[in-house]
Structures are given as C-alpha cells and as structure tokens.
Amino acid sequence: ICLDGFIGPDCGTDLSDPCHSSPCPGNATCERRPGVEFRCHCPDNTSDPLCYTAPCVKYPLACRNGARCVDGERDAVVCICLDGYSGADCAFDVADPCLTSPCPSNTTCEWIQGTQHRCHCPPGSTDPLCYVRPCVRHPNVCRNN
C-alpha cells in the first residue's frame, strides 16, 4: 500500500508531479518546476510553453506560387491563392476562361482576371446575349430597316 499522493508498483509515482499526466506534446520532455508548475522542453526549440508550432511555420512550403499561408483550425494550412492559381495549395494554373468559349459565337471574350471574363457584343446588339437584328447584320438585304 502506497502513501497518500503516490501510486505505482513501487509507489514511486508522485501524483502531485505535474509531469505525471504527460502534459507536453510529441517528443517534448516535461520538467517539473516548484509547486505544481512544469515546463516543456521542445525538440525543435519552439518557444511556445506547450511546444505548439503554427501550421504555416511547421509547413513553410505548403502554399505554392506566391500564395499567402494562413493558419487554419486543427493544425491545418489554408492557402490564399494569387489571381491565376487555384487548388488547396495553389498549384494549379487557372486556364484562360475564354478558352472554353463562354460567350455567344458572334462576340469576343476578354479575360479580366482569375476566372472572370467579359463578353463584348458587336455593334447593333440588342440584348445581353448579343443578338444582332438581321437588318444590322446584313444591311444590303433590308430596306428601310
């Protein structure tokens, strides 16, 4: 039978020892300080008391192509892509949206930025789909408009 505050087969574990509960993460070692205080000694010399390393520091190459790294929840990295790139790590070039022919056939497509584009209608168009009245399109065929 162990004295109060001690446990283990040889009664050698002091329950008042703050390091008994293994409060330090990973490969860090726990140092007992006076009273119930403790200090974690981190293998990577992290200055945080619990050896926490921010995800963007831990994974400095997680974001690509000049993206800005933001620390997310649960040790996650969030990449904020520059215009022209996409994907979780901003590794993918965003293709020119005009290559997929998003505009009606009688228009011209302009790539603005990122995935945004603008359709330019020819003169004489009368609606958002760039419809051109037949007499405008073929002026020699029509008389008196």
JSON list of C-alpha atoms in Angstrom, two decimals:
[
{"chain": "A", "resi": 1, "resn": "ILE", "atom": "CA", "xyz": [0.00, 0.00, 0.00]},
{"chain": "A", "resi": 2, "resn": "CYS", "atom": "CA", "xyz": [1.35, 3.41, -1.07]},
{"chain": "A", "resi": 3, "resn": "LEU", "atom": "CA", "xyz": [1.36, 6.58, 0.97]},
{"chain": "A", "resi": 4, "resn": "ASP", "atom": "CA", "xyz": [-1.20, 9.25, 0.01]},
{"chain": "A", "resi": 5, "resn": "GLY", "atom": "CA", "xyz": [-0.24, 11.00, -3.22]},
{"chain": "A", "resi": 6, "resn": "PHE", "atom": "CA", "xyz": [1.85, 8.11, -4.61]},
{"chain": "A", "resi": 7, "resn": "ILE", "atom": "CA", "xyz": [0.92, 5.26, -6.95]},
{"chain": "A", "resi": 8, "resn": "GLY", "atom": "CA", "xyz": [2.60, 2.52, -8.95]},
{"chain": "A", "resi": 9, "resn": "PRO", "atom": "CA", "xyz": [4.04, -0.91, -8.28]},
{"chain": "A", "resi": 10, "resn": "ASP", "atom": "CA", "xyz": [6.88, 0.55, -6.24]},
{"chain": "A", "resi": 11, "resn": "CYS", "atom": "CA", "xyz": [4.91, 3.67, -5.08]},
{"chain": "A", "resi": 12, "resn": "GLY", "atom": "CA", "xyz": [7.38, 5.80, -7.00]},
{"chain": "A", "resi": 13, "resn": "THR", "atom": "CA", "xyz": [4.91, 7.92, -9.00]},
{"chain": "A", "resi": 14, "resn": "ASP", "atom": "CA", "xyz": [4.13, 11.20, -7.26]},
{"chain": "A", "resi": 15, "resn": "LEU", "atom": "CA", "xyz": [0.57, 12.30, -8.17]},
{"chain": "A", "resi": 16, "resn": "SER", "atom": "CA", "xyz": [1.44, 15.89, -7.29]},
{"chain": "A", "resi": 17, "resn": "ASP", "atom": "CA", "xyz": [4.05, 15.84, -10.08]},
{"chain": "A", "resi": 18, "resn": "PRO", "atom": "CA", "xyz": [2.58, 17.99, -12.90]},
{"chain": "A", "resi": 19, "resn": "CYS", "atom": "CA", "xyz": [4.56, 15.91, -15.44]},
{"chain": "A", "resi": 20, "resn": "HIS", "atom": "CA", "xyz": [2.76, 12.72, -14.35]},
{"chain": "A", "resi": 21, "resn": "SER", "atom": "CA", "xyz": [-0.11, 13.40, -16.78]},
{"chain": "A", "resi": 22, "resn": "SER", "atom": "CA", "xyz": [2.32, 13.91, -19.71]},
{"chain": "A", "resi": 23, "resn": "PRO", "atom": "CA", "xyz": [1.18, 17.47, -20.49]},
{"chain": "A", "resi": 24, "resn": "CYS", "atom": "CA", "xyz": [3.86, 18.05, -23.13]},
{"chain": "A", "resi": 25, "resn": "PRO", "atom": "CA", "xyz": [3.10, 17.04, -26.72]},
{"chain": "A", "resi": 26, "resn": "GLY", "atom": "CA", "xyz": [5.03, 14.78, -29.03]},
{"chain": "A", "resi": 27, "resn": "ASN", "atom": "CA", "xyz": [8.70, 14.29, -28.31]},
{"chain": "A", "resi": 28, "resn": "ALA", "atom": "CA", "xyz": [8.90, 17.12, -25.77]},
{"chain": "A", "resi": 29, "resn": "THR", "atom": "CA", "xyz": [10.16, 16.38, -22.30]},
{"chain": "A", "resi": 30, "resn": "CYS", "atom": "CA", "xyz": [8.49, 17.67, -19.17]},
{"chain": "A", "resi": 31, "resn": "GLU", "atom": "CA", "xyz": [10.47, 19.43, -16.46]},
{"chain": "A", "resi": 32, "resn": "ARG", "atom": "CA", "xyz": [8.92, 19.70, -13.01]},
{"chain": "A", "resi": 33, "resn": "ARG", "atom": "CA", "xyz": [9.15, 23.19, -11.58]},
{"chain": "A", "resi": 34, "resn": "PRO", "atom": "CA", "xyz": [8.49, 24.30, -7.99]},
{"chain": "A", "resi": 35, "resn": "GLY", "atom": "CA", "xyz": [4.98, 23.54, -6.79]},
{"chain": "A", "resi": 36, "resn": "VAL", "atom": "CA", "xyz": [2.70, 22.22, -9.49]},
{"chain": "A", "resi": 37, "resn": "GLU", "atom": "CA", "xyz": [4.37, 24.11, -12.34]},
{"chain": "A", "resi": 38, "resn": "PHE", "atom": "CA", "xyz": [6.02, 22.44, -15.32]},
{"chain": "A", "resi": 39, "resn": "ARG", "atom": "CA", "xyz": [7.92, 23.39, -18.44]},
{"chain": "A", "resi": 40, "resn": "CYS", "atom": "CA", "xyz": [8.05, 21.56, -21.76]},
{"chain": "A", "resi": 41, "resn": "HIS", "atom": "CA", "xyz": [11.42, 21.25, -23.49]},
{"chain": "A", "resi": 42, "resn": "CYS", "atom": "CA", "xyz": [10.63, 21.09, -27.17]},
{"chain": "A", "resi": 43, "resn": "PRO", "atom": "CA", "xyz": [12.79, 19.17, -29.63]},
{"chain": "A", "resi": 44, "resn": "ASP", "atom": "CA", "xyz": [12.57, 21.93, -32.25]},
{"chain": "A", "resi": 45, "resn": "ASN", "atom": "CA", "xyz": [13.32, 24.76, -29.78]},
{"chain": "A", "resi": 46, "resn": "THR", "atom": "CA", "xyz": [9.80, 26.11, -30.10]},
{"chain": "A", "resi": 47, "resn": "SER", "atom": "CA", "xyz": [9.23, 28.93, -27.64]},
{"chain": "A", "resi": 48, "resn": "ASP", "atom": "CA", "xyz": [5.57, 28.15, -27.01]},
{"chain": "A", "resi": 49, "resn": "PRO", "atom": "CA", "xyz": [5.05, 26.67, -23.49]},
{"chain": "A", "resi": 50, "resn": "LEU", "atom": "CA", "xyz": [3.31, 23.61, -24.95]},
{"chain": "A", "resi": 51, "resn": "CYS", "atom": "CA", "xyz": [5.60, 23.25, -27.98]},
{"chain": "A", "resi": 52, "resn": "TYR", "atom": "CA", "xyz": [2.90, 24.43, -30.36]},
{"chain": "A", "resi": 53, "resn": "THR", "atom": "CA", "xyz": [4.20, 25.30, -33.79]},
{"chain": "A", "resi": 54, "resn": "ALA", "atom": "CA", "xyz": [1.86, 27.25, -36.08]},
{"chain": "A", "resi": 55, "resn": "PRO", "atom": "CA", "xyz": [0.95, 25.23, -39.19]},
{"chain": "A", "resi": 56, "resn": "CYS", "atom": "CA", "xyz": [2.43, 27.82, -41.59]},
{"chain": "A", "resi": 57, "resn": "VAL", "atom": "CA", "xyz": [5.71, 27.66, -39.65]},
{"chain": "A", "resi": 58, "resn": "LYS", "atom": "CA", "xyz": [5.63, 23.88, -39.45]},
{"chain": "A", "resi": 59, "resn": "TYR", "atom": "CA", "xyz": [4.87, 23.51, -43.19]},
{"chain": "A", "resi": 60, "resn": "PRO", "atom": "CA", "xyz": [6.57, 26.51, -44.83]},
{"chain": "A", "resi": 61, "resn": "LEU", "atom": "CA", "xyz": [6.29, 25.08, -48.36]},
{"chain": "A", "resi": 62, "resn": "ALA", "atom": "CA", "xyz": [2.59, 24.12, -48.14]},
{"chain": "A", "resi": 63, "resn": "CYS", "atom": "CA", "xyz": [1.39, 27.03, -50.31]},
{"chain": "A", "resi": 64, "resn": "ARG", "atom": "CA", "xyz": [2.79, 27.45, -53.81]},
{"chain": "A", "resi": 65, "resn": "ASN", "atom": "CA", "xyz": [3.08, 30.13, -56.48]},
{"chain": "A", "resi": 66, "resn": "GLY", "atom": "CA", "xyz": [3.33, 33.06, -54.07]},
{"chain": "A", "resi": 67, "resn": "ALA", "atom": "CA", "xyz": [0.16, 32.18, -52.14]},
{"chain": "A", "resi": 68, "resn": "ARG", "atom": "CA", "xyz": [-0.33, 33.58, -48.64]},
{"chain": "A", "resi": 69, "resn": "CYS", "atom": "CA", "xyz": [-0.40, 30.97, -45.86]},
{"chain": "A", "resi": 70, "resn": "VAL", "atom": "CA", "xyz": [-2.99, 31.31, -43.08]},
{"chain": "A", "resi": 71, "resn": "ASP", "atom": "CA", "xyz": [-3.09, 29.08, -40.01]},
{"chain": "A", "resi": 72, "resn": "GLY", "atom": "CA", "xyz": [-6.32, 27.12, -40.03]},
{"chain": "A", "resi": 73, "resn": "GLU", "atom": "CA", "xyz": [-8.05, 25.03, -37.40]},
{"chain": "A", "resi": 74, "resn": "ARG", "atom": "CA", "xyz": [-6.68, 21.71, -36.16]},
{"chain": "A", "resi": 75, "resn": "ASP", "atom": "CA", "xyz": [-3.15, 22.23, -37.43]},
{"chain": "A", "resi": 76, "resn": "ALA", "atom": "CA", "xyz": [-4.37, 22.92, -40.98]},
{"chain": "A", "resi": 77, "resn": "VAL", "atom": "CA", "xyz": [-2.80, 25.25, -43.52]},
{"chain": "A", "resi": 78, "resn": "VAL", "atom": "CA", "xyz": [-5.08, 27.47, -45.61]},
{"chain": "A", "resi": 79, "resn": "CYS", "atom": "CA", "xyz": [-3.60, 28.93, -48.80]},
{"chain": "A", "resi": 80, "resn": "ILE", "atom": "CA", "xyz": [-4.89, 32.22, -50.24]},
{"chain": "A", "resi": 81, "resn": "CYS", "atom": "CA", "xyz": [-4.09, 31.96, -53.95]},
{"chain": "A", "resi": 82, "resn": "LEU", "atom": "CA", "xyz": [-2.93, 34.81, -56.15]},
{"chain": "A", "resi": 83, "resn": "ASP", "atom": "CA", "xyz": [-5.04, 35.53, -59.22]},
{"chain": "A", "resi": 84, "resn": "GLY", "atom": "CA", "xyz": [-4.41, 32.92, -61.85]},
{"chain": "A", "resi": 85, "resn": "TYR", "atom": "CA", "xyz": [-3.93, 29.97, -59.45]},
{"chain": "A", "resi": 86, "resn": "SER", "atom": "CA", "xyz": [-6.29, 27.56, -57.72]},
{"chain": "A", "resi": 87, "resn": "GLY", "atom": "CA", "xyz": [-6.35, 24.39, -55.63]},
{"chain": "A", "resi": 88, "resn": "ALA", "atom": "CA", "xyz": [-5.77, 23.73, -51.94]},
{"chain": "A", "resi": 89, "resn": "ASP", "atom": "CA", "xyz": [-2.06, 24.55, -52.29]},
{"chain": "A", "resi": 90, "resn": "CYS", "atom": "CA", "xyz": [-2.46, 26.98, -55.25]},
{"chain": "A", "resi": 91, "resn": "ALA", "atom": "CA", "xyz": [-0.51, 24.65, -57.52]},
{"chain": "A", "resi": 92, "resn": "PHE", "atom": "CA", "xyz": [-2.87, 24.79, -60.49]},
{"chain": "A", "resi": 93, "resn": "ASP", "atom": "CA", "xyz": [-2.77, 27.48, -63.14]},
{"chain": "A", "resi": 94, "resn": "VAL", "atom": "CA", "xyz": [-6.23, 28.79, -63.83]},
{"chain": "A", "resi": 95, "resn": "ALA", "atom": "CA", "xyz": [-6.78, 28.40, -67.54]},
{"chain": "A", "resi": 96, "resn": "ASP", "atom": "CA", "xyz": [-7.94, 31.36, -69.58]},
{"chain": "A", "resi": 97, "resn": "PRO", "atom": "CA", "xyz": [-11.74, 31.20, -69.17]},
{"chain": "A", "resi": 98, "resn": "CYS", "atom": "CA", "xyz": [-12.18, 32.34, -72.76]},
{"chain": "A", "resi": 99, "resn": "LEU", "atom": "CA", "xyz": [-10.72, 29.03, -73.97]},
{"chain": "A", "resi": 100, "resn": "THR", "atom": "CA", "xyz": [-14.00, 27.31, -73.05]},
{"chain": "A", "resi": 101, "resn": "SER", "atom": "CA", "xyz": [-15.96, 29.71, -75.32]},
{"chain": "A", "resi": 102, "resn": "PRO", "atom": "CA", "xyz": [-18.32, 31.08, -72.65]},
{"chain": "A", "resi": 103, "resn": "CYS", "atom": "CA", "xyz": [-19.59, 33.88, -74.91]},
{"chain": "A", "resi": 104, "resn": "PRO", "atom": "CA", "xyz": [-22.05, 33.68, -77.83]},
{"chain": "A", "resi": 105, "resn": "SER", "atom": "CA", "xyz": [-20.45, 32.95, -81.20]},
{"chain": "A", "resi": 106, "resn": "ASN", "atom": "CA", "xyz": [-20.78, 36.49, -82.57]},
{"chain": "A", "resi": 107, "resn": "THR", "atom": "CA", "xyz": [-18.85, 38.07, -79.66]},
{"chain": "A", "resi": 108, "resn": "THR", "atom": "CA", "xyz": [-15.32, 38.40, -78.42]},
{"chain": "A", "resi": 109, "resn": "CYS", "atom": "CA", "xyz": [-14.23, 37.19, -75.00]},
{"chain": "A", "resi": 110, "resn": "GLU", "atom": "CA", "xyz": [-11.90, 39.17, -72.74]},
{"chain": "A", "resi": 111, "resn": "TRP", "atom": "CA", "xyz": [-10.08, 37.53, -69.82]},
{"chain": "A", "resi": 112, "resn": "ILE", "atom": "CA", "xyz": [-10.28, 40.01, -66.93]},
{"chain": "A", "resi": 113, "resn": "GLN", "atom": "CA", "xyz": [-8.54, 38.24, -64.04]},
{"chain": "A", "resi": 114, "resn": "GLY", "atom": "CA", "xyz": [-8.55, 34.83, -62.38]},
{"chain": "A", "resi": 115, "resn": "THR", "atom": "CA", "xyz": [-11.61, 33.04, -63.74]},
{"chain": "A", "resi": 116, "resn": "GLN", "atom": "CA", "xyz": [-13.51, 36.21, -64.66]},
{"chain": "A", "resi": 117, "resn": "HIS", "atom": "CA", "xyz": [-14.27, 37.14, -68.24]},
{"chain": "A", "resi": 118, "resn": "ARG", "atom": "CA", "xyz": [-16.33, 39.68, -70.19]},
{"chain": "A", "resi": 119, "resn": "CYS", "atom": "CA", "xyz": [-18.19, 39.18, -73.46]},
{"chain": "A", "resi": 120, "resn": "HIS", "atom": "CA", "xyz": [-18.04, 42.07, -75.92]},
{"chain": "A", "resi": 121, "resn": "CYS", "atom": "CA", "xyz": [-21.02, 42.28, -78.27]},
{"chain": "A", "resi": 122, "resn": "PRO", "atom": "CA", "xyz": [-20.75, 43.60, -81.82]},
{"chain": "A", "resi": 123, "resn": "PRO", "atom": "CA", "xyz": [-22.34, 46.96, -82.71]},
{"chain": "A", "resi": 124, "resn": "GLY", "atom": "CA", "xyz": [-26.10, 46.71, -83.13]},
{"chain": "A", "resi": 125, "resn": "SER", "atom": "CA", "xyz": [-26.70, 44.09, -80.47]},
{"chain": "A", "resi": 126, "resn": "THR", "atom": "CA", "xyz": [-29.99, 44.49, -78.67]},
{"chain": "A", "resi": 127, "resn": "ASP", "atom": "CA", "xyz": [-29.84, 42.18, -75.64]},
{"chain": "A", "resi": 128, "resn": "PRO", "atom": "CA", "xyz": [-27.42, 40.57, -73.13]},
{"chain": "A", "resi": 129, "resn": "LEU", "atom": "CA", "xyz": [-26.96, 37.57, -75.45]},
{"chain": "A", "resi": 130, "resn": "CYS", "atom": "CA", "xyz": [-25.63, 39.91, -78.15]},
{"chain": "A", "resi": 131, "resn": "TYR", "atom": "CA", "xyz": [-28.46, 39.28, -80.63]},
{"chain": "A", "resi": 132, "resn": "VAL", "atom": "CA", "xyz": [-27.96, 41.43, -83.70]},
{"chain": "A", "resi": 133, "resn": "ARG", "atom": "CA", "xyz": [-31.05, 42.36, -85.74]},
{"chain": "A", "resi": 134, "resn": "PRO", "atom": "CA", "xyz": [-30.91, 40.82, -89.23]},
{"chain": "A", "resi": 135, "resn": "CYS", "atom": "CA", "xyz": [-31.02, 44.21, -90.94]},
{"chain": "A", "resi": 136, "resn": "VAL", "atom": "CA", "xyz": [-28.00, 45.37, -88.98]},
{"chain": "A", "resi": 137, "resn": "ARG", "atom": "CA", "xyz": [-26.13, 42.16, -89.70]},
{"chain": "A", "resi": 138, "resn": "HIS", "atom": "CA", "xyz": [-26.99, 42.25, -93.45]},
{"chain": "A", "resi": 139, "resn": "PRO", "atom": "CA", "xyz": [-27.69, 45.91, -94.28]},
{"chain": "A", "resi": 140, "resn": "ASN", "atom": "CA", "xyz": [-27.69, 45.36, -98.05]},
{"chain": "A", "resi": 141, "resn": "VAL", "atom": "CA", "xyz": [-30.62, 42.93, -97.81]},
{"chain": "A", "resi": 142, "resn": "CYS", "atom": "CA", "xyz": [-33.00, 45.13, -95.84]},
{"chain": "A", "resi": 143, "resn": "ARG", "atom": "CA", "xyz": [-34.72, 48.30, -96.98]},
{"chain": "A", "resi": 144, "resn": "ASN", "atom": "CA", "xyz": [-35.95, 50.99, -94.66]},
{"chain": "A", "resi": 145, "resn": "ASN", "atom": "CA", "xyz": [-34.67, 48.94, -91.75]}
]
